[in-house]
Tab-separated table of C-alpha atoms in Angstrom:
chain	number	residue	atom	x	y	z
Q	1060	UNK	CA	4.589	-16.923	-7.420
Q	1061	UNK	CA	1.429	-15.952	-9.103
Q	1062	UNK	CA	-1.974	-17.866	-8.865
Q	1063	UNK	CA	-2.855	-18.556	-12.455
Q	1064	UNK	CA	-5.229	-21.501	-12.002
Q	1065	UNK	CA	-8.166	-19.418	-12.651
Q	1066	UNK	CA	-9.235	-16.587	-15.201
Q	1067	UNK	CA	-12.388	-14.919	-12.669
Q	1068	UNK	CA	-11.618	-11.120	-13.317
Q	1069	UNK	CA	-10.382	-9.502	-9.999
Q	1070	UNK	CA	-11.113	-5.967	-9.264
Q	1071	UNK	CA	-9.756	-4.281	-6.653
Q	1072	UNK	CA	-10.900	-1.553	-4.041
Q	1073	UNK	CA	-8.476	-0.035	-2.178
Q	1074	UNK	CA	-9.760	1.202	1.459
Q	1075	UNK	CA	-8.171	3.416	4.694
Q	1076	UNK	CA	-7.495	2.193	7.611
Q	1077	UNK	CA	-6.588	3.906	10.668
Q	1078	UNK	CA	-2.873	3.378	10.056
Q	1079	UNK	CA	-2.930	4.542	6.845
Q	1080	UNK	CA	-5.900	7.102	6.057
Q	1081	UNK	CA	-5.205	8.206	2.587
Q	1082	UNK	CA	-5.194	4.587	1.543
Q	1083	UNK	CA	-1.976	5.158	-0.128
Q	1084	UNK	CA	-0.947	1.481	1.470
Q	1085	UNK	CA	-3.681	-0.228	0.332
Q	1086	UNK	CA	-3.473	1.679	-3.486
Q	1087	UNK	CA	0.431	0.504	-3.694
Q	1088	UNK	CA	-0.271	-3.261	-2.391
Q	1089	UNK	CA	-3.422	-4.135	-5.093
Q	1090	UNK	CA	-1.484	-1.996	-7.750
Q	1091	UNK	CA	1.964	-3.678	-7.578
Q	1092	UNK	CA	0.672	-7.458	-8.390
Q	1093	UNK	CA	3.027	-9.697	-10.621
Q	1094	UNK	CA	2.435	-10.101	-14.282
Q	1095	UNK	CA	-0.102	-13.071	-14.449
Q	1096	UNK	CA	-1.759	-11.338	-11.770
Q	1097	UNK	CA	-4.134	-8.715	-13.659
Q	1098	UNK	CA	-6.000	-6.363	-11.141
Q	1099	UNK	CA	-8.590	-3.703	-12.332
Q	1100	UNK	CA	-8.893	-0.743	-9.647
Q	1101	UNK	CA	-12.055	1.555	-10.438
Q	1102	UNK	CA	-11.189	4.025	-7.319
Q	1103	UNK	CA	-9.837	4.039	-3.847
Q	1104	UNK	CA	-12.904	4.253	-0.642
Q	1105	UNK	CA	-16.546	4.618	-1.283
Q	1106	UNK	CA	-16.206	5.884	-4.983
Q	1107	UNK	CA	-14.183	3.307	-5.610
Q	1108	UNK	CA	-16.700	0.515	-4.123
Q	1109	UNK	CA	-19.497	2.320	-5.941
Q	1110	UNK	CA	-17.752	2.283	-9.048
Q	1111	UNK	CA	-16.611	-1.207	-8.840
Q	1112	UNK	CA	-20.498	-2.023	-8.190
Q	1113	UNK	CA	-21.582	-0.318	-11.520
Q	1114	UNK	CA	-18.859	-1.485	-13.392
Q	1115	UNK	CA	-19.411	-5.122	-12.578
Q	1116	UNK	CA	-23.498	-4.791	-12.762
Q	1117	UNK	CA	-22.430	-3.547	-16.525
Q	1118	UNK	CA	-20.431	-6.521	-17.251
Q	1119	UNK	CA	-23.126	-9.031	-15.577
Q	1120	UNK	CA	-25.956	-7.099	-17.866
Q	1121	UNK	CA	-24.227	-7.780	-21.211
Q	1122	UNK	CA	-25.520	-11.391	-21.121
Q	1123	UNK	CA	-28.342	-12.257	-23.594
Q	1124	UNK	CA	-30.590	-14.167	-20.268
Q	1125	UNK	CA	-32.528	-13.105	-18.345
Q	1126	UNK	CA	-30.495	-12.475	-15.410
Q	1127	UNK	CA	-28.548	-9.715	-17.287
Q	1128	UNK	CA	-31.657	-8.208	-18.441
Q	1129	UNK	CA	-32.532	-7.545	-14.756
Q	1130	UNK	CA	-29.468	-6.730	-13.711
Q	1131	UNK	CA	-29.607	-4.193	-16.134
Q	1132	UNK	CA	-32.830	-2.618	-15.355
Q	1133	UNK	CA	-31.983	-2.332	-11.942
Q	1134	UNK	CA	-28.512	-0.637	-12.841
Q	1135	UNK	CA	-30.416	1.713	-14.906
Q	1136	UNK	CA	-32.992	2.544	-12.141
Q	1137	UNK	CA	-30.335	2.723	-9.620
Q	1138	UNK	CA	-27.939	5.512	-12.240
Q	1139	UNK	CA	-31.203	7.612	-12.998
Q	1140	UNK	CA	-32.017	7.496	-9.228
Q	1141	UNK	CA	-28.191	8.576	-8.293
Q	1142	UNK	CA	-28.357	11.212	-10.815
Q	1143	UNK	CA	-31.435	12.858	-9.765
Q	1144	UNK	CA	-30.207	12.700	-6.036
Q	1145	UNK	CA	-26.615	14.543	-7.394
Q	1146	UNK	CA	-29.519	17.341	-8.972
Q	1147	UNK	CA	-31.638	18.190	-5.484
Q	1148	UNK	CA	-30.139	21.086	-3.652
């Protein structure tokens, strides 16, 4: 049975747990949905949350109001920021 009574985009983060570290589990259980049931995954564990973050601030800043205009700005802050941390030995 798949839940097709709504079209919200669903992205999905696959995590550890202590039974299954690698998240392998987690990876196979979000990636094996039925047709109907479209998933995006962006990354398994904190990259994965991180990059579902940025990818969804993206989406929510391609709006014309201005909601998406601040989202936007604060995305860009927040990916200049990131970058200059990833450059500080």
């Amino acid at each position: 049975t798949t839940n097709t009574s709504h079209s919200l985009p669903v992205i999905g983060v696959p995590l550890s747990s202590d039974k299954f570290p690698d998240a392998l589990d987690a990876l196979l259980s979000v990636a094996r949905k039925p047709a109907g049931c479209p998933v995006a995954i962006l990354g398994i564990g904190e990259t994965g949350l991180k990059n579902a973050a940025i990818f969804t601030a993206r989406v929510l800043s391609m709006g014309g109001d201005i909601v998406s205009q601040n989202i936007g700005k604060r995305l860009f802050r927040y990916l200049e920021s990131s970058a200059k941390k990833e450059q500080t030995p």
